[in-house]
XYZ file of C-alpha atoms in Angstrom:
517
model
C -67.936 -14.810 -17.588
C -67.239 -15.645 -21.153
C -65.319 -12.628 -21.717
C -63.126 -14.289 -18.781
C -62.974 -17.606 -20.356
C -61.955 -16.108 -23.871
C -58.986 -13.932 -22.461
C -57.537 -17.124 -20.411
C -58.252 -19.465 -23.330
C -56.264 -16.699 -25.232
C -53.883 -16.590 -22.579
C -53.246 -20.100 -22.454
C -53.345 -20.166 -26.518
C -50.284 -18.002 -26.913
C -48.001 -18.539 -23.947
C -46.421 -21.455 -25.550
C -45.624 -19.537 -28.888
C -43.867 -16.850 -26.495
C -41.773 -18.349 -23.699
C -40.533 -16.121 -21.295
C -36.734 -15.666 -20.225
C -37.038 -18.282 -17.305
C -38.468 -20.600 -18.979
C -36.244 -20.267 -22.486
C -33.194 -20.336 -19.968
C -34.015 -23.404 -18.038
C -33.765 -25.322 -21.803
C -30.480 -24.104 -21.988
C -27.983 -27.297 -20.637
C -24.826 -25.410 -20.359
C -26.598 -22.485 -18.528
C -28.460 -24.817 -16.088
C -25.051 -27.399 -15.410
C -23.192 -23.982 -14.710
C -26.278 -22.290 -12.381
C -26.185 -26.053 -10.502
C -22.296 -25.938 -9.864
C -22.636 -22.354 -8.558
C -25.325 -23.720 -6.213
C -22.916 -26.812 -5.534
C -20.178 -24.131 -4.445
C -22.207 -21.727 -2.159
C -23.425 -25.184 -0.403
C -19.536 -26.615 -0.686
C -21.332 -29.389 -1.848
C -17.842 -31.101 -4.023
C -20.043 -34.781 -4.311
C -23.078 -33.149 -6.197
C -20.424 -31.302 -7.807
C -18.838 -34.012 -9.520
C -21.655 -35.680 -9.789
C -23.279 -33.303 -12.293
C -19.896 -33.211 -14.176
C -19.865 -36.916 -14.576
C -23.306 -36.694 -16.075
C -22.591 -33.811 -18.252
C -19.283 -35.235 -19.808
C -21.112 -38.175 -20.803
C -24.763 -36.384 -22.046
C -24.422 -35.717 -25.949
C -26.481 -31.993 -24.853
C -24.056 -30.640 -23.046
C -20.491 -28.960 -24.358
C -18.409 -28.142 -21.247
C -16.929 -24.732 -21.750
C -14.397 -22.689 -19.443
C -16.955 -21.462 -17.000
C -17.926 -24.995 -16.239
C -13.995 -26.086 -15.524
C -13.052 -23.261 -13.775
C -16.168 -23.478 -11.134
C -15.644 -27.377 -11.005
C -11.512 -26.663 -10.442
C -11.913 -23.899 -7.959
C -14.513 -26.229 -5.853
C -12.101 -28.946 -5.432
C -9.753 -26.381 -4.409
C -11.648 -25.588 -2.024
C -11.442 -28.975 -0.054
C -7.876 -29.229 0.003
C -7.745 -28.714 3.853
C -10.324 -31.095 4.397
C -8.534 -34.510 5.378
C -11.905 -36.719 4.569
C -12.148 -35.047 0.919
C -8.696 -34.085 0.411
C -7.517 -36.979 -1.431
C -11.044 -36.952 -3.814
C -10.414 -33.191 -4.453
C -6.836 -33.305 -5.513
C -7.334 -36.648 -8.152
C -10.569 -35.080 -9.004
C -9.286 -31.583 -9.838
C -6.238 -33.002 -12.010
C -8.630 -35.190 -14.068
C -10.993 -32.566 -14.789
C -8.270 -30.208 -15.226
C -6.486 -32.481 -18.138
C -9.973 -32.799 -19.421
C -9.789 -29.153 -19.926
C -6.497 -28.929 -21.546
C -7.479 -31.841 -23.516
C -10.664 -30.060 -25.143
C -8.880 -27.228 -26.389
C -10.092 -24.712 -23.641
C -7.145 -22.155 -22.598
C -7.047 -22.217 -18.832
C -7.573 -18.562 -17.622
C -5.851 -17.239 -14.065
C -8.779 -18.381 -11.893
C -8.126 -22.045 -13.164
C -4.455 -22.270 -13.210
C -4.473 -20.661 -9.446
C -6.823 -23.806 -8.459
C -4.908 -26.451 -10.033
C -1.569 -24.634 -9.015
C -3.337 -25.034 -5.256
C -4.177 -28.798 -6.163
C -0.615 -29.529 -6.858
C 0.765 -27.544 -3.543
C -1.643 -29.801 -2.002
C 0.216 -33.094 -2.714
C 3.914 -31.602 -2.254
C 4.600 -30.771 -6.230
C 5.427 -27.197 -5.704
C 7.412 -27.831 -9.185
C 4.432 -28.404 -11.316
C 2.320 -25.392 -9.257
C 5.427 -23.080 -10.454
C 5.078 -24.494 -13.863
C 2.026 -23.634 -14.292
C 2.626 -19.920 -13.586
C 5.404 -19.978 -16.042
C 3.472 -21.159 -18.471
C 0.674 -18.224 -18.241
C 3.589 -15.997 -18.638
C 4.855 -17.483 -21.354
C 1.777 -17.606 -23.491
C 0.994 -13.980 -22.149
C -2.573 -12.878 -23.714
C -5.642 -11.344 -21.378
C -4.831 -13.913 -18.359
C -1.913 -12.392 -16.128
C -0.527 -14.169 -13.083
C -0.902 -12.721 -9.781
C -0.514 -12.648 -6.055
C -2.638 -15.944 -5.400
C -1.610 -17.724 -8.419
C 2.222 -17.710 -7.342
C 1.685 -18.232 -3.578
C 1.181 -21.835 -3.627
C 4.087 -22.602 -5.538
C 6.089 -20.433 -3.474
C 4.477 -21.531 -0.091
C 5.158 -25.328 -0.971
C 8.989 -24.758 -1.522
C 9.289 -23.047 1.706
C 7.413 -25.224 3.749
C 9.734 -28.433 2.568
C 12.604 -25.823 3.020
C 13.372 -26.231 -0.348
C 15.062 -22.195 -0.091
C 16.628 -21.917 -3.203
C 13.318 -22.891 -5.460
C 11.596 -20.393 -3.225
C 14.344 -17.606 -3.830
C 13.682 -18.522 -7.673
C 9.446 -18.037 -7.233
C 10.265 -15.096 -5.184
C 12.649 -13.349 -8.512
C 9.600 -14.559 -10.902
C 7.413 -12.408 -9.621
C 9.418 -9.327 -9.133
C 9.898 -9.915 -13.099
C 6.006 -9.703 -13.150
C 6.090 -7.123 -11.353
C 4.099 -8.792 -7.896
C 4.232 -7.559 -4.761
C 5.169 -10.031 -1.637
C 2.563 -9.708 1.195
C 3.717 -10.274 4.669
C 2.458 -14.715 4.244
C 5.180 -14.820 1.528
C 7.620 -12.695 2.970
C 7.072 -14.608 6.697
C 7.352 -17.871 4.670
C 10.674 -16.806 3.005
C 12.105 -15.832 6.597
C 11.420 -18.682 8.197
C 13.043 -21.361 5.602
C 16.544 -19.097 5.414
C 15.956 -19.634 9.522
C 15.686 -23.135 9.090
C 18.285 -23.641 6.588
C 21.134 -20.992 8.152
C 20.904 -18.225 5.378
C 21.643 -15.281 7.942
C 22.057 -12.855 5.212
C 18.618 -13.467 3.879
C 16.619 -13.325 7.076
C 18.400 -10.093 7.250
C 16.827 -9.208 3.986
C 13.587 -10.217 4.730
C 13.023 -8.132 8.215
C 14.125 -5.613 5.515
C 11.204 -6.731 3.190
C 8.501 -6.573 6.498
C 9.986 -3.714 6.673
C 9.069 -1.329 3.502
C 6.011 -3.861 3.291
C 4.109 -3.587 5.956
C 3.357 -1.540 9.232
C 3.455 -4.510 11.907
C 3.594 -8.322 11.644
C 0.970 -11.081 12.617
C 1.775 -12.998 16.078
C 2.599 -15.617 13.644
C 5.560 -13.798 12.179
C 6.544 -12.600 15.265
C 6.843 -16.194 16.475
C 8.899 -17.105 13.310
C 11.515 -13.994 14.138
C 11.261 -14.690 17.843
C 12.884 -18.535 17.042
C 15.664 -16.939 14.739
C 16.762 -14.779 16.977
C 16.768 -17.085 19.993
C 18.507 -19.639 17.473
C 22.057 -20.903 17.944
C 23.036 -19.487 14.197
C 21.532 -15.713 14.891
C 23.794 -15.645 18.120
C 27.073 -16.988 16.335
C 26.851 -14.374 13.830
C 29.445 -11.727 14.772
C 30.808 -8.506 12.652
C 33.795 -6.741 13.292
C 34.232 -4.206 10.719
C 30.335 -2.311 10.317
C 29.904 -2.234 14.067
C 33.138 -0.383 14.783
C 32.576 2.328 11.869
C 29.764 4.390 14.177
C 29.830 7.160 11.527
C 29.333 4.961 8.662
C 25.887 3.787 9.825
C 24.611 7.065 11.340
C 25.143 8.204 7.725
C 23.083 5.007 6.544
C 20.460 5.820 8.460
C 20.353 9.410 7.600
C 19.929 9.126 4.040
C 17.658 5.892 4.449
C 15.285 8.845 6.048
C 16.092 7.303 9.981
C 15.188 3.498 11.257
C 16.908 1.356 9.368
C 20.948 1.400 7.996
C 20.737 -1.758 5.697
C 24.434 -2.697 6.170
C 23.802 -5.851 7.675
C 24.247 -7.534 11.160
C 25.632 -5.477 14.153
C 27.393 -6.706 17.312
C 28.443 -10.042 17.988
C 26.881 -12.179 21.223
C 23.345 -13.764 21.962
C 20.184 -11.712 21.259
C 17.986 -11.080 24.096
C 14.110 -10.698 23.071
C 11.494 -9.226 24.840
C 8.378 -7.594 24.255
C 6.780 -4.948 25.667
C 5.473 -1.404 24.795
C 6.720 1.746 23.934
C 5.831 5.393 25.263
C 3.982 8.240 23.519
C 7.285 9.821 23.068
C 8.527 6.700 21.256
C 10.841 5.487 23.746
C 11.187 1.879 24.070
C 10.339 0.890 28.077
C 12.336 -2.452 27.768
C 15.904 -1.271 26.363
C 15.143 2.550 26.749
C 16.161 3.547 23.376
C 14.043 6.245 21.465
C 12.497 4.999 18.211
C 12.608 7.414 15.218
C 10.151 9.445 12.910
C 10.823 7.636 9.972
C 10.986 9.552 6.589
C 11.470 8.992 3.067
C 14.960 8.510 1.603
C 17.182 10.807 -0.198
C 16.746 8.988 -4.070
C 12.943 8.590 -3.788
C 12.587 12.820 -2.379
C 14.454 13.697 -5.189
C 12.697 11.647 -7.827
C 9.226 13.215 -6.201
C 10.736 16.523 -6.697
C 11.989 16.396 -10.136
C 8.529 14.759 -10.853
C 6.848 18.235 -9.370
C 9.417 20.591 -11.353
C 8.456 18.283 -14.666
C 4.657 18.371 -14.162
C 4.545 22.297 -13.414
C 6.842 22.731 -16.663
C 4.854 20.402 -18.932
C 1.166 22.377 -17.726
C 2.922 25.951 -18.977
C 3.910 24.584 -22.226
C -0.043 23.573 -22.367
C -1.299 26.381 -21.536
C -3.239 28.465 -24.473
C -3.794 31.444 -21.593
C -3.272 34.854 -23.359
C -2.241 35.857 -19.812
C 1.203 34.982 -19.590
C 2.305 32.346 -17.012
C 5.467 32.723 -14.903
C 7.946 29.763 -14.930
C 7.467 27.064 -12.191
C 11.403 27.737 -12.573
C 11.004 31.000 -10.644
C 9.917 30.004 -7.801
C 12.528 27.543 -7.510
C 15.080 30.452 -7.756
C 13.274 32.504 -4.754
C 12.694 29.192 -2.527
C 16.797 29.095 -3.365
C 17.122 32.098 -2.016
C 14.717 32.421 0.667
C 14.028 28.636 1.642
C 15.043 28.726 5.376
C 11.532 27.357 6.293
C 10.606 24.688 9.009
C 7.142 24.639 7.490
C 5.288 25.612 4.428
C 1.350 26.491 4.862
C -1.333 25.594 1.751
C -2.872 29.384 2.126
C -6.288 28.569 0.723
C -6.964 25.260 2.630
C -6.166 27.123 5.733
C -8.409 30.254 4.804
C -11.354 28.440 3.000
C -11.735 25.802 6.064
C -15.338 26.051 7.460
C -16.415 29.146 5.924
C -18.896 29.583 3.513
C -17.897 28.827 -0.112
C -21.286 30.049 -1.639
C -20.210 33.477 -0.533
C -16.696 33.589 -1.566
C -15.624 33.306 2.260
C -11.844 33.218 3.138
C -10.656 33.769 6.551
C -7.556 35.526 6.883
C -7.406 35.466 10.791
C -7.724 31.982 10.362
C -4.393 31.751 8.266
C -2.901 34.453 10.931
C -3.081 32.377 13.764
C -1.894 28.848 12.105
C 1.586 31.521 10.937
C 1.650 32.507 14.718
C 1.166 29.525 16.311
C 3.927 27.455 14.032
C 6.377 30.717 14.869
C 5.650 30.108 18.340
C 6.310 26.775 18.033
C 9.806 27.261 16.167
C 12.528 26.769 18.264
C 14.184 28.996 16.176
C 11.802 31.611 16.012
C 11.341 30.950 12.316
C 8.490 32.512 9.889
C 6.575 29.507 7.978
C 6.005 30.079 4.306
C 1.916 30.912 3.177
C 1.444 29.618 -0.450
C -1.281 31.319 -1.808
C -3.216 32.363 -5.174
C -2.065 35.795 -6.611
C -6.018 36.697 -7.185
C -6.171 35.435 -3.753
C -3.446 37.803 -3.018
C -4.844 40.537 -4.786
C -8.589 40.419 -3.723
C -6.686 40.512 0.195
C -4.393 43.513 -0.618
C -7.987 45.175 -1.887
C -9.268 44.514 1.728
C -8.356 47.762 3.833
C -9.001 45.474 6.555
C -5.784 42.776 5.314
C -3.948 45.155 3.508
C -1.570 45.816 5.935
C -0.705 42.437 7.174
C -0.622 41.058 3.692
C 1.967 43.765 3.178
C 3.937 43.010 5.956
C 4.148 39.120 5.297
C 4.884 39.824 1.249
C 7.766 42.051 2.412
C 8.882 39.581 4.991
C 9.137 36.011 3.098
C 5.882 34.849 4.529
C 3.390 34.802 1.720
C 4.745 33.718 -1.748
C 1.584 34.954 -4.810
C 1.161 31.524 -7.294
C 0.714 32.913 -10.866
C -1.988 32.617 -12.686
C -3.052 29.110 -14.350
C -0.536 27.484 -12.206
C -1.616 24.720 -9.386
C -1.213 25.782 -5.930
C -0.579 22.450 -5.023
C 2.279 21.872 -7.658
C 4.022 24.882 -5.230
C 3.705 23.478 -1.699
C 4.181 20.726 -2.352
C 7.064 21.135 -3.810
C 8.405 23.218 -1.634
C 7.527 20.900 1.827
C 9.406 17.948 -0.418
C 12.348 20.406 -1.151
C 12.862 21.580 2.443
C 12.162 18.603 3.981
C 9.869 20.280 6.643
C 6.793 20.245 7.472
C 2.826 20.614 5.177
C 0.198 22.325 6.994
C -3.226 21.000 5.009
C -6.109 19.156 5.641
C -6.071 18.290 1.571
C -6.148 14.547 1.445
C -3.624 14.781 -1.530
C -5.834 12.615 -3.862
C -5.771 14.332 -6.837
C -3.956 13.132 -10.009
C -0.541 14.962 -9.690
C -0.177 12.719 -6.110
C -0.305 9.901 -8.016
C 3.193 10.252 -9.438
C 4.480 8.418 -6.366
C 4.112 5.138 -5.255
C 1.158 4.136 -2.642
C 3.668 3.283 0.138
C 5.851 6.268 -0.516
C 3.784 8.929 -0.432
C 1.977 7.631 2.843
C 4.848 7.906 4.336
C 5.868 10.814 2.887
C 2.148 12.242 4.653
C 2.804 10.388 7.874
C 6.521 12.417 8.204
C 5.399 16.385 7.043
C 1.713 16.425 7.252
C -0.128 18.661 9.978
C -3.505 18.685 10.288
C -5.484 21.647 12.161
C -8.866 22.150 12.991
C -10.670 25.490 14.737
C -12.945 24.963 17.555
C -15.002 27.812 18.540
C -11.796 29.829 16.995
C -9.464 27.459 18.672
C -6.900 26.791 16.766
C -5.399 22.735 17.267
C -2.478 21.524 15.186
C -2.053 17.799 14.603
C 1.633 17.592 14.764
C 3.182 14.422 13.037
C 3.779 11.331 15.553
C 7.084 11.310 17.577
C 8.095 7.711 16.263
C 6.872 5.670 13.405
C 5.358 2.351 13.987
C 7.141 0.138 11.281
C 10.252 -2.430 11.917
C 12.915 -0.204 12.981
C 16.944 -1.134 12.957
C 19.138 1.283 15.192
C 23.205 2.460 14.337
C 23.756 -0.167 17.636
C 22.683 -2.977 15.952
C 19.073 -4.059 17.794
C 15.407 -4.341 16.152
C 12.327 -2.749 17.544
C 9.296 -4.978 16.084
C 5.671 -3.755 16.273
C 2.897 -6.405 16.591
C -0.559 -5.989 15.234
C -3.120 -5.482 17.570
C -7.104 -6.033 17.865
C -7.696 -2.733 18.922
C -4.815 -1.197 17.634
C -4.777 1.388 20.440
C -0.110 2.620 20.339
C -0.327 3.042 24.138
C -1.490 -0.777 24.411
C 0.772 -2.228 21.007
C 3.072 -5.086 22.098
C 6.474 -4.146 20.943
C 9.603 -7.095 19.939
C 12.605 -5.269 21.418
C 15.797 -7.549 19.882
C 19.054 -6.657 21.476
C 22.671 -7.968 21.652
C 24.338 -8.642 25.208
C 27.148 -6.551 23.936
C 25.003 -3.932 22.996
């Protein structure tokens, strides 16, 4: 029993010499003030909120620092929707904001985005978009982005004040900030309001190459343009009657849009409805298209293929010599009459055992037979493959033969050694412009040459999937139409509306069409 009360009297002896964490923390003021206003925000409590900032500006303890102002600024933002608060939030927010300024503390992106959502608040889309300029200006660690221009941008459209929006909208760009489909709607629907016909035109284009298919909201917002007295007086006389000129648009665009402007003269007639598995639309009966990439960007891709391949040979330190990527151009040259190019190894390594070395060659046989079956033209594909691959078949009495007869027909082109496989068909589906039989998901490094929304649709054009089911060969052919904003050579729009379940057969469709049409 002693022994007990020793090691507690000992206990209690030295625990004040040795605080622990919690309790040396809680004796910190500026730690506790910012732990209560992150408390205050997960409650939205703004009152307490304020009320711990009044206290703490006046307590001689406590040095507000930029943690403190930016939690306090982006809780008031918070309430700016709130009718009851709205008012408290906004003259709250500025105060503590100038108090901010005032104490030498550099506002960082989180706090100029909350004040710049204050100001948007009360109408002053000027002083939200001077704030953004400002960041820029100074430069440093905080950059502007997405959120911190939006409210600037959103408050200009909203009191259709166009032309400050058109000058938000060319900011960004110079910062290099995407539009998402809020700004871009936003942007359409004041050049509605105010009778810019050439820049609703633009921005369909921006939906467009932005995103795959628009809110109901936006679809509302292009519904009342079209329907408008302005979209029906707009007439062209010149573009409609060249039919050549805009089939050639649309071919080198990569098919679904021309880009030339306004078609047709006479009212629009909207409707909505769906379109078939086939792509054709069941309210006008015109066929949507397979939209691909355009000429400029397949070229840039390509050239970025041929410069990769060439910078890896000068690299390599291989005492085996490595053939030039540039050879292979020269047979594709001369041999490239392909509808579809085949990633050999993907095909032949696909559920077999990798432990063992496994590669299935009847595997690769039947994708070559199937896709020559499928060729209208009764073409060969092309079978990129490893030369050791090559090599180890060709020592196969079993696969000589074949191998043989595909090397001697075109079919199967040998990669040299140190080279990438992919580097070669890849660049050979981008050359040809046909189709990429692998189930690679294209993730590696060298894909990332090309811009996010490029190469997926790039993928969504030329890639076919397969898959063998109890030796069943299944291709997963590319879909008939692509489900973005299309623009036909006749002049109409074909709209596709987000769904909940995003099932195609059940997608509501915005068919736009002129009565001359």
């Amino acid at each position: 029993m002693a022994g007990t009360d020793h090691r507690r009297s000992r206990h209690h002896d030295e625990s004040p010499s040795k605080p622990n964490k919690k309790q040396k923390g809680s004796r910190n003021p500026e730690k506790s003030l910012l732990i209560n206003l992150h408390s205050c925000s997960k409650r939205k409590d703004l009152s307490a909120a304020l009320a711990l900032y009044d206290a703490a500006i006046t307590s001689s303890d406590i040095r507000l620092n930029q943690q403190h102002f930016q939690s306090l600024l982006y809780l008031c933002s918070a309430f700016i929707s709130d009718p009851s608060l709205q008012t408290l939030a906004i003259d709250r927010g500025f105060q503590i904001f100038d108090r901010m300024v005032s104490s030498g503390i550099s506002p960082n992106e989180s706090s100029v985005t909350a004040v710049a959502r204050l100001a948007a608040a009360k109408g002053d889309g000027d002083y939200a978009f001077k704030l953004v300029k400002d960041i820029v200006v100074v430069g440093g660690v905080s950059v502007p982005r997405l959120r911190t221009y939006a409210p600037a941008l959103l408050c200009f459209c909203e009191s259709l004040e166009a032309e400050k929006g058109y000058e938000v909208e060319e900011h960004m760009d110079a910062s290099g900030i995407m539009l998402e489909e809020a700004e871009i709607s936003a942007l359409l629907k004041v050049s509605a309001a105010t009778g810019r016909e050439n820049k609703v035109y633009r921005y369909l284009h921006k939906l467009r190459e932005c995103i795959g298919c628009v809110s109901e909201e936006t679809s509302k917002t292009i519904e009342e343009w079209f329907y408008g007295v302005k979209a029906s007086e707009i007439s062209d006389k010149t573009i409609g009657c060249d039919i050549e000129l805009l089939r050639a648009a649309v071919s080198k665009n990569g098919g679904g849009w021309h880009g030339l402007g306004w078609v047709g003269e006479g009212k629009w007639i909207v409707k909505k409805g769906n379109v078939s598995p086939a792509g054709k639309c069941l309210s006008c009966g015109e066929h949507l298209a397979c939209v691909d990439t355009n000429e400029v960007e397949t070229e840039n891709f390509v050239n970025s293929l041929v410069a990769l391949a060439m910078e890896r040979k000068a690299k390599m330190n291989s005492c085996e010599p490595m053939a030039d990527f540039s050879e292979f151009q020269e047979w594709l040259e001369k041999h490239g009459d392909y509808e579809a190019i085949l990633d050999g190894a993907n095909i032949g390594l696909y559920q077999q055992n990798f432990a063992d070395g496994g590669f299935s060659l009847p595997q690769l046989e039947a994708v070559v037979k199937e896709l020559y079956n499928k060729s209208g033209n009764k073409k060969q594909p092309l079978v990129l493959l490893h030369k050791k691959r090559v090599n180890a078949l060709l020592g196969n009495p079993n696969h000589r033969n074949l191998v043989e007869e595909w090397i001697d027909n075109n079919v199967l082109y040998a990669t040299p050694p140190g080279s990438n496989d992919d580097w070669y068909w890849l660049y050979a589906a981008a050359k040809l412009k046909c189709l990429l039989v692998t189930n690679d998901e294209m993730r590696d490094h060298i894909f990332e040459l090309l811009s996010n929304s490029f190469f997926e649709k790039w993928k969504e054009r030329h890639q076919v999937r397969f898959t063998f089911v109890k030796g069943c060969l299944k291709l997963e052919m590319p879909p008939p139409f692509s489900v973005v904003i299309q623009e036909s050579e006749k002049g109409s729009w074909h709209i596709p509306i987000k769904s909940q379940d995003n099932e195609e057969s059940s997608r509501s469709w915005m068919c736009i069409t002129r009565q001359s049409l």
